Each structure stands twice: as C-alpha cells, then as structure tokens.
Short mmCIF file of C-alpha atoms in Angstrom, two decimals:
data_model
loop_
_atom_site.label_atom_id
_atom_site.label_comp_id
_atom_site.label_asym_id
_atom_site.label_seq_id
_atom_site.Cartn_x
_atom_site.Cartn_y
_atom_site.Cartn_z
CA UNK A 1174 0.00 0.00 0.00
CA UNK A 1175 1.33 3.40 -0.71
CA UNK A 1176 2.58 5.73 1.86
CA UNK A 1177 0.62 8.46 2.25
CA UNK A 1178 -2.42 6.87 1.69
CA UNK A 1179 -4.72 7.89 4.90
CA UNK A 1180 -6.50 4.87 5.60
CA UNK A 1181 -8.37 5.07 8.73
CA UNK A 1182 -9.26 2.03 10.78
CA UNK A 1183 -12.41 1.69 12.65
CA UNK A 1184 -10.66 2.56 16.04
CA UNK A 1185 -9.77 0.68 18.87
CA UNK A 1186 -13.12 0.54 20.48
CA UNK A 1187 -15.10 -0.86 17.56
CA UNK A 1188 -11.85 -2.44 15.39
CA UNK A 1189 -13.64 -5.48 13.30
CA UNK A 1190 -11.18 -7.47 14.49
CA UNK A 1191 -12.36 -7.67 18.30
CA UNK A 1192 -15.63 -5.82 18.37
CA UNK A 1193 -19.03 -6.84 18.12
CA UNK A 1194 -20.56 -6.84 14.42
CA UNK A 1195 -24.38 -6.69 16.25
CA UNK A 1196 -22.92 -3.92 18.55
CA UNK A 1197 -20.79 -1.97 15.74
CA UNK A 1198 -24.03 -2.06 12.89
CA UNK A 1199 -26.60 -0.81 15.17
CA UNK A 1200 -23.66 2.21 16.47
CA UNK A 1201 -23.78 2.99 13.02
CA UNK A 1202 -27.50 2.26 11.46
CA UNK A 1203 -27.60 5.96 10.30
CA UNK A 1204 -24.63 5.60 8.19
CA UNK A 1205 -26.32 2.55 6.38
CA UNK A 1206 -29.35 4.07 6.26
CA UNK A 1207 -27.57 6.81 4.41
CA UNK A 1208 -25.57 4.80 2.31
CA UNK A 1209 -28.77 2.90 1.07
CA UNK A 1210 -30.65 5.80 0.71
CA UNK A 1211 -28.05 7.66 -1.48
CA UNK A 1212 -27.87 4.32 -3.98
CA UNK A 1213 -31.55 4.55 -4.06
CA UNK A 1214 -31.03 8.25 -5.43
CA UNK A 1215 -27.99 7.47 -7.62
CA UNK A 1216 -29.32 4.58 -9.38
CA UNK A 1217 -31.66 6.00 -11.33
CA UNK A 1218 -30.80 9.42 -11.07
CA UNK A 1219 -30.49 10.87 -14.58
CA UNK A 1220 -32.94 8.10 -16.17
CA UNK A 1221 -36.73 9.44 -17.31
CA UNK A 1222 -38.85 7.26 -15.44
CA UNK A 1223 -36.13 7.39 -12.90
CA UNK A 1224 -37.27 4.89 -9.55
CA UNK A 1225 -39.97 3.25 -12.27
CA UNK A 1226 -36.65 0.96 -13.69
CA UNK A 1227 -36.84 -1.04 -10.62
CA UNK A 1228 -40.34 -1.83 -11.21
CA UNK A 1229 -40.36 -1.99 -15.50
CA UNK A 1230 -36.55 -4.51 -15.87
CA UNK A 1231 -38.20 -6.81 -13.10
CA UNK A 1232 -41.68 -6.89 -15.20
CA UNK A 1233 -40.36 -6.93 -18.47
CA UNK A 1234 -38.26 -10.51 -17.50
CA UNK A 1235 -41.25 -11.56 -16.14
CA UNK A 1236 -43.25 -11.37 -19.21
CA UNK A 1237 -40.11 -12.47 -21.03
CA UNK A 1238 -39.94 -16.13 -19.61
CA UNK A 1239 -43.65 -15.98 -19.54
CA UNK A 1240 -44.52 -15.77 -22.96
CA UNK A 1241 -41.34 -18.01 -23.70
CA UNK A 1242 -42.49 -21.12 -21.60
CA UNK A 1243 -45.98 -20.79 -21.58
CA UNK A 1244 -47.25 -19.38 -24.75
CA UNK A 1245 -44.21 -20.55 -27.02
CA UNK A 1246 -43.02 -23.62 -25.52
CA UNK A 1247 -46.28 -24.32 -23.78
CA UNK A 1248 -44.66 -25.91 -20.91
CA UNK A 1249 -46.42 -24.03 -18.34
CA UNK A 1250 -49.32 -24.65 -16.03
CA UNK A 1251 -52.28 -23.20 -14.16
CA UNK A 1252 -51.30 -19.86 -12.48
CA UNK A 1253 -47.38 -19.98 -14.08
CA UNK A 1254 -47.47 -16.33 -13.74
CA UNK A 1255 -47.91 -16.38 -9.98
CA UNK A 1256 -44.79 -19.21 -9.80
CA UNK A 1257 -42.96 -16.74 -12.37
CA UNK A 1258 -42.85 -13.54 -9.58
CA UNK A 1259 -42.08 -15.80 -6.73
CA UNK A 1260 -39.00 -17.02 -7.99
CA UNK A 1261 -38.15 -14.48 -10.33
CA UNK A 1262 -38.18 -11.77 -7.84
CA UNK A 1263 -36.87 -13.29 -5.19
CA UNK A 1264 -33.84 -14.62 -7.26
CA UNK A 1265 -33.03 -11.43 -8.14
CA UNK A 1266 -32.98 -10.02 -4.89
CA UNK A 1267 -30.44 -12.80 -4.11
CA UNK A 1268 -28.28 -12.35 -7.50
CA UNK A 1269 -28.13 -8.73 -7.52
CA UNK A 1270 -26.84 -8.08 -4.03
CA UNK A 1271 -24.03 -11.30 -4.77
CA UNK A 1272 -22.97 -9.22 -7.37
CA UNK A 1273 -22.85 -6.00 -6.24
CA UNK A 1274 -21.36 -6.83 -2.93
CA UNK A 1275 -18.19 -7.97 -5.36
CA UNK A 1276 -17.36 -4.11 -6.21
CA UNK A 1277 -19.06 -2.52 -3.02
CA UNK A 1278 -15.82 -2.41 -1.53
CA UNK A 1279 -13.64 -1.02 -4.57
CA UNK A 1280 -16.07 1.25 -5.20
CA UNK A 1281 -16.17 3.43 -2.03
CA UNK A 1282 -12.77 3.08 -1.42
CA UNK A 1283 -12.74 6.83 -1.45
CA UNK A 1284 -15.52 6.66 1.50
CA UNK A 1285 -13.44 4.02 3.48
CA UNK A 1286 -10.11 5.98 3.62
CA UNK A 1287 -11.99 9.62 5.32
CA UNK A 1288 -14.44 8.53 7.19
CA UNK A 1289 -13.86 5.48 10.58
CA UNK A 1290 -16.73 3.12 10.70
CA UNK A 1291 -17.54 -0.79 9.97
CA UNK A 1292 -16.28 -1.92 7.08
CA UNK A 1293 -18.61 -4.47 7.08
CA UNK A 1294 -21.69 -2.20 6.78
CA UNK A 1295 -21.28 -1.53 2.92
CA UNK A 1296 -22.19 -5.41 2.18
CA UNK A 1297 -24.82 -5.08 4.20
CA UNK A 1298 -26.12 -2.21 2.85
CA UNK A 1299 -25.99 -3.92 -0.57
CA UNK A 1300 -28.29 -5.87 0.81
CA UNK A 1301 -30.96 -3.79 1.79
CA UNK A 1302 -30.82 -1.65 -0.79
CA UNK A 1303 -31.88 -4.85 -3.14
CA UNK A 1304 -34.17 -6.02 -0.30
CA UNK A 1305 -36.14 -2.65 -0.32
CA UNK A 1306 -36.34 -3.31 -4.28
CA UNK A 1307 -37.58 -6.69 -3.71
CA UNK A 1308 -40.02 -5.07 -1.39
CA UNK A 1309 -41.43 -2.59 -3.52
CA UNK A 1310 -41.85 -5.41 -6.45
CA UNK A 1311 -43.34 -7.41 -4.17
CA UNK A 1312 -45.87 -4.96 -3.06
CA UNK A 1313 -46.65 -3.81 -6.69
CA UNK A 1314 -46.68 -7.60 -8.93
CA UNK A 1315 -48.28 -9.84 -6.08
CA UNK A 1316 -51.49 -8.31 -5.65
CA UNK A 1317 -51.91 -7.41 -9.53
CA UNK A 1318 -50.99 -11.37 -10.35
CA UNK A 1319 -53.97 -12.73 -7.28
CA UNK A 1320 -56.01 -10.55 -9.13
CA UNK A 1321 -55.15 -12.51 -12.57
CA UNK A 1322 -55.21 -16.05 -11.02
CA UNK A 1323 -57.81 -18.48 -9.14
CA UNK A 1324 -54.61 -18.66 -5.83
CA UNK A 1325 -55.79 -16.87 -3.04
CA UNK A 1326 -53.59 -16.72 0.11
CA UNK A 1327 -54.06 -18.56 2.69
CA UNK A 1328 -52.88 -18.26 6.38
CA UNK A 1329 -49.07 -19.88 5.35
CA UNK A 1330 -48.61 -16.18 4.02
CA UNK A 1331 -47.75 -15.21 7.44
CA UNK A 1332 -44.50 -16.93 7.56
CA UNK A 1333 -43.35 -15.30 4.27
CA UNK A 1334 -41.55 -12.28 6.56
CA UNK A 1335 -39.69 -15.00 8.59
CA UNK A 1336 -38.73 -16.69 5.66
CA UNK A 1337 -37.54 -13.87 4.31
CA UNK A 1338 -35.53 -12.58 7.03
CA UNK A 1339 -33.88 -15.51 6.88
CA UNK A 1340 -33.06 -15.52 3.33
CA UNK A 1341 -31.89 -12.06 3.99
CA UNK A 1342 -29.12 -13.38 6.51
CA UNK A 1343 -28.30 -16.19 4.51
CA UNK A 1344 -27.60 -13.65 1.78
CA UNK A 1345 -25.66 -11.24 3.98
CA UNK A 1346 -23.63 -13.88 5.15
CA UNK A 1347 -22.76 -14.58 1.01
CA UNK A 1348 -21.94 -11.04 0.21
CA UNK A 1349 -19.48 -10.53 3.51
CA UNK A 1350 -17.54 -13.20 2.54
CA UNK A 1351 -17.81 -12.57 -1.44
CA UNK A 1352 -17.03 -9.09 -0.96
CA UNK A 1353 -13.96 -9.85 0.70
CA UNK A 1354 -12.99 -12.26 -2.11
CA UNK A 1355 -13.67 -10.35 -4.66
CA UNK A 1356 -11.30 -7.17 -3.07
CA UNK A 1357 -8.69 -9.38 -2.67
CA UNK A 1358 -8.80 -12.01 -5.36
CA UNK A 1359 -10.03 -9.68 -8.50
CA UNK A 1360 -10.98 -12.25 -10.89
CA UNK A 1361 -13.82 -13.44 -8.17
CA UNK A 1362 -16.11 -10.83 -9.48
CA UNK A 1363 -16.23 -12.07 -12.48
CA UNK A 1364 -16.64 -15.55 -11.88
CA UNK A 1365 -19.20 -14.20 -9.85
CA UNK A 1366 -20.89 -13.33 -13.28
CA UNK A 1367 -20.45 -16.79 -14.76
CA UNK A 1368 -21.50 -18.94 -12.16
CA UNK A 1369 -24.89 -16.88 -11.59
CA UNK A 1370 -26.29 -17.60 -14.79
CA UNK A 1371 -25.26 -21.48 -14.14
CA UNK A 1372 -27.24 -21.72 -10.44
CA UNK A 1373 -30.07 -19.78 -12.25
CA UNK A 1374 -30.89 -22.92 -14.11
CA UNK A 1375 -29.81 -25.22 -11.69
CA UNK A 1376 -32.49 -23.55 -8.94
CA UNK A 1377 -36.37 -24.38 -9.69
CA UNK A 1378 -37.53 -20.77 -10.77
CA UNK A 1379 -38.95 -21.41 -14.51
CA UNK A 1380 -39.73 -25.05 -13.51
CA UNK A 1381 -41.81 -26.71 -10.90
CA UNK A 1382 -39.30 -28.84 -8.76
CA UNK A 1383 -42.08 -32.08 -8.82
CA UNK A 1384 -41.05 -31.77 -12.38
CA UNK A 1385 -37.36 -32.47 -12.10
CA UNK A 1386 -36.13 -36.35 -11.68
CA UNK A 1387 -36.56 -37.87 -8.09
CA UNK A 1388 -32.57 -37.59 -7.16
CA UNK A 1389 -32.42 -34.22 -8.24
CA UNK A 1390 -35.23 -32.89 -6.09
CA UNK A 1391 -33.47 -34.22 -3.29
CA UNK A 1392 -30.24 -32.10 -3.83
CA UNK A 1393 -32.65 -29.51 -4.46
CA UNK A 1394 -34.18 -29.80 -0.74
CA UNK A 1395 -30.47 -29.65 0.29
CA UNK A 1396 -29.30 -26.89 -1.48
CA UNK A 1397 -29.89 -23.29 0.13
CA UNK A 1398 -30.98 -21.56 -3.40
CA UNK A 1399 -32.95 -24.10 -4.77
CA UNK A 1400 -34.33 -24.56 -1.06
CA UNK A 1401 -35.25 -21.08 -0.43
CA UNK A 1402 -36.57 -20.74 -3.84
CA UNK A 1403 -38.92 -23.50 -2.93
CA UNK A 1404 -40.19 -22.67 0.41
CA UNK A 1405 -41.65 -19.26 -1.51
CA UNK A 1406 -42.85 -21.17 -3.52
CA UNK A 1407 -44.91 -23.83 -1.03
CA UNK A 1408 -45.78 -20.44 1.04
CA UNK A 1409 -47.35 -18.73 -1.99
CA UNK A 1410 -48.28 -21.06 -4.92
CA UNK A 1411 -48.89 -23.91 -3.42
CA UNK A 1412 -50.48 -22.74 -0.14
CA UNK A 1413 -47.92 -25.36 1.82
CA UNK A 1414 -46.19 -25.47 4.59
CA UNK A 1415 -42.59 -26.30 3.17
CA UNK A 1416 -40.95 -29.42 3.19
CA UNK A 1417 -39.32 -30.69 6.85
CA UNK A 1418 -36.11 -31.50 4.76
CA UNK A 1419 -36.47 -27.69 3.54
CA UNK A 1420 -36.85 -26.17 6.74
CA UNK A 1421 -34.22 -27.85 7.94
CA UNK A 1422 -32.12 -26.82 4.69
CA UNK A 1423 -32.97 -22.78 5.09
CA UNK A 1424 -32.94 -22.16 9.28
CA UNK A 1425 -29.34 -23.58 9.84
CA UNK A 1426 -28.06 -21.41 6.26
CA UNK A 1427 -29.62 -18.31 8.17
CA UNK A 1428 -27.59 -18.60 10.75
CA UNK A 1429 -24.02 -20.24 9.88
CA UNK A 1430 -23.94 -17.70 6.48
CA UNK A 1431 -23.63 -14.53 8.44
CA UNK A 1432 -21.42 -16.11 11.10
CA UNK A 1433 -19.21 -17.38 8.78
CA UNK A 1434 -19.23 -14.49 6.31
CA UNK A 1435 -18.16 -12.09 9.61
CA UNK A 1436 -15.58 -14.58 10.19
CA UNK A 1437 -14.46 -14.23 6.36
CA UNK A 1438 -14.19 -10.61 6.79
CA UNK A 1439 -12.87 -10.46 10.34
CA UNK A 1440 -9.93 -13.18 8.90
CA UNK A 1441 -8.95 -10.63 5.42
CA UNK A 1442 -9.94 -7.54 7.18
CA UNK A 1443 -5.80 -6.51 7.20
CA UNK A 1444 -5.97 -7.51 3.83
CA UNK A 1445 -8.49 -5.11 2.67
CA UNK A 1446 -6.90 -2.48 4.53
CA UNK A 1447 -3.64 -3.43 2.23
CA UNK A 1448 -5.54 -3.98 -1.10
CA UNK A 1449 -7.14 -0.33 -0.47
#
C-alpha cells in the first residue's frame, strides 16, 4: 500500500477485528441508512422514469420467460405467472446483491479511507438496498398477479416475513464473505458473473421442482438456493407449509452464512486495509 495513503481504521473501540458486528451495525444504522438511501437516489438518477426501472426490468423478464415457456413452448401450467414472480423476484434479490457486494468495496474506497466506521456495513447495505427493491416489487406484482389467477392466500402467508428474514441473513452472510474475495482475489467478481447464470438454471424458478427427476429434487431440498426458492414457492403457490427437509435446509443457512461471512471478513480484514 502506498505511503501516504490515509486509511483510517475503525478505532480501537469498535476495530472489526475484536468488536461486536451486532454492537458496531446498530452504532452505526444511520450511516447505512444513508448509504442505502443515497444508492436509491444514484441509481436511477439521470434516467426518465427514474425509480420506475426497478419496477419496468423486473416486469419486463417476467413477461419475457412468460410468454417463452408458456405461450411458445407451452410448458407451463395453471397460475405460471404467480410461480414466475415468486422465484423471479426473489432470485433477483439474491443475485443482484451477490454481485454487487463484489465491487461494493472497490467502489467506495474513497468513502473508506476519510471517514472510521464498519467496514462491514457496505455489504450489508448492498443488501438492503436490493431487499427494499424486492419489497417494492413485491408490493406492486403480487397483488396485480392474485387478481389474474384463481390462488388466493391462505394463512401460510404469514411466515413469508420470517422466511424472508432468513433468506436475507443467509444472503448477507454470502456477500461478507464474497465481498472480501472479490477485493482481494479480483478475478472473483467475475466468476461471480459466470456462475450466476449457471445456479439460475440449476435452482427451480422457470420449472416446478415435482417436475425435475426424483434424485435431483433431493439435492434440491439440500441446497440453500434451490431450497429457499422453494419454500416461496410452497408459502405462496402452493399454499404449503414447506418441506421438513427444507426447513431444515434454510434455518441452519440463516444462521451459519452470516457467522461465517463475519468470520471471512474479520480473517482478510488486514488484507483489505492493504488492497485499499
């Protein structure tokens, strides 16, 4: 690292190292709540429709994979546009904070060497700022698509916060670690971009997983996307309670992602300091 670079750690009393993440996130909630506000701004800042994007790129692959499954290919089924917004939206509330917790670092570099807080809080913001997106989608697609389909929700809509606070830490715990990685190790951000694609299709979102041959539904009860991606799916499409394999897939994820993506960053933290 060059000399002269000013490069401010956290300070004794909250240092990443020894502190408290809980402790050092809530000292500092108004400086995420800034941080995600101001990428809420910037995003679509100069753009026409400006905050509308969020809304029209989300709809617009919707009715993409709609009208390529079920009106071309015809390999859709009662209410597929109801299964489309579950686990299109939801996906991309996932993908979208993996890959921009790759650069979050990098790019407020500038932010990190003036100002002495958490390092740790710019992944996280990441992730609010796409969960707030996913909100807002949610809010604006799910009651529009009841009103175009015969599913009406049924009291297993109740655990759709839980489940998604948990998918939230899950996906915390991905973008600590990844946004480590990809400070240190450069060419992690972009196979970042290459693998996505690849777990896309390997996660039931376009495809019912009763569809997919019996030993494959069983790694996809054990895997945390596919698993995730199905409990919204039993909670909202199928009116279901999810799977006990499932639930016992997504509640231990929750918690050992976030413990060990703090442990990821605690581990590099000196590294980052070096890299920046």
């Amino acid at each position: 690292m060059e000399s002269g670079v000013n490069v401010r750690v956290i300070s004794a009393e909250s240092n990443p190292l020894e502190g408290n993440v809980l402790v050092d996130l809530f000292r500092y909630r108004g400086l995420i709540k800034n941080i995600v506000m101001r990428d809420l701004r910037l995003r679509y800042r100069d753009a026409f429709l400006g905050f509308v994007w969020s809304l029209v790129l989300p709809l617009f692959t919707i009715l993409v994979y709609y009208v390529a499954f079920n009106i071309i290919l015809g390999v859709g089924f009662p209410n597929y546009i109801v299964f489309l917004v579950v686990g299109l939206l939801t996906w991309n509330f996932f993908a979208a904070s993996v890959t921009s917790s790759a650069t979050v670092i990098v790019d407020n570099a500038g932010l990190m060497r003036k100002i002495a807080f958490p390092w740790q809080a710019l992944p996280i913001s990441s992730v609010l700022y796409h969960l707030i997106q996913l909100g807002i989608g949610l809010v604006v697609f799910y009651p529009v698509i009841l009103l175009l389909s015969s599913i009406r929700p049924g009291w297993e809509m109740l655990l759709f916060p839980l489940l998604l606070g948990m998918h939230m830490l899950f996906t915390m715990g991905v973008a600590l670690a990844l946004s480590v990685a990809a400070t240190i190790w450069r060419d992690v951000r972009h196979m970042t971009e290459m693998i996505l694609p690849l777990l896309f299709w390997m996660t039931p979102i376009l495809y019912p997983v009763e569809r997919a041959p019996a030993p494959i539904q069983m790694f996809f009860q054990v895997n945390p996307l596919a698993a995730y991606t199905i409990a919204y799916q039993d909670i909202v499409f199928r009116g279901q309670i999810p799977t006990t394999m499932v639930i016992w897939t997504i509640i231990p994820w929750a918690v050992v992602s976030p413990l060990v993506g703090y442990a990821v960053f605690r581990r590099y933290y000196t590294r980052l300091v070096e890299e920046l």
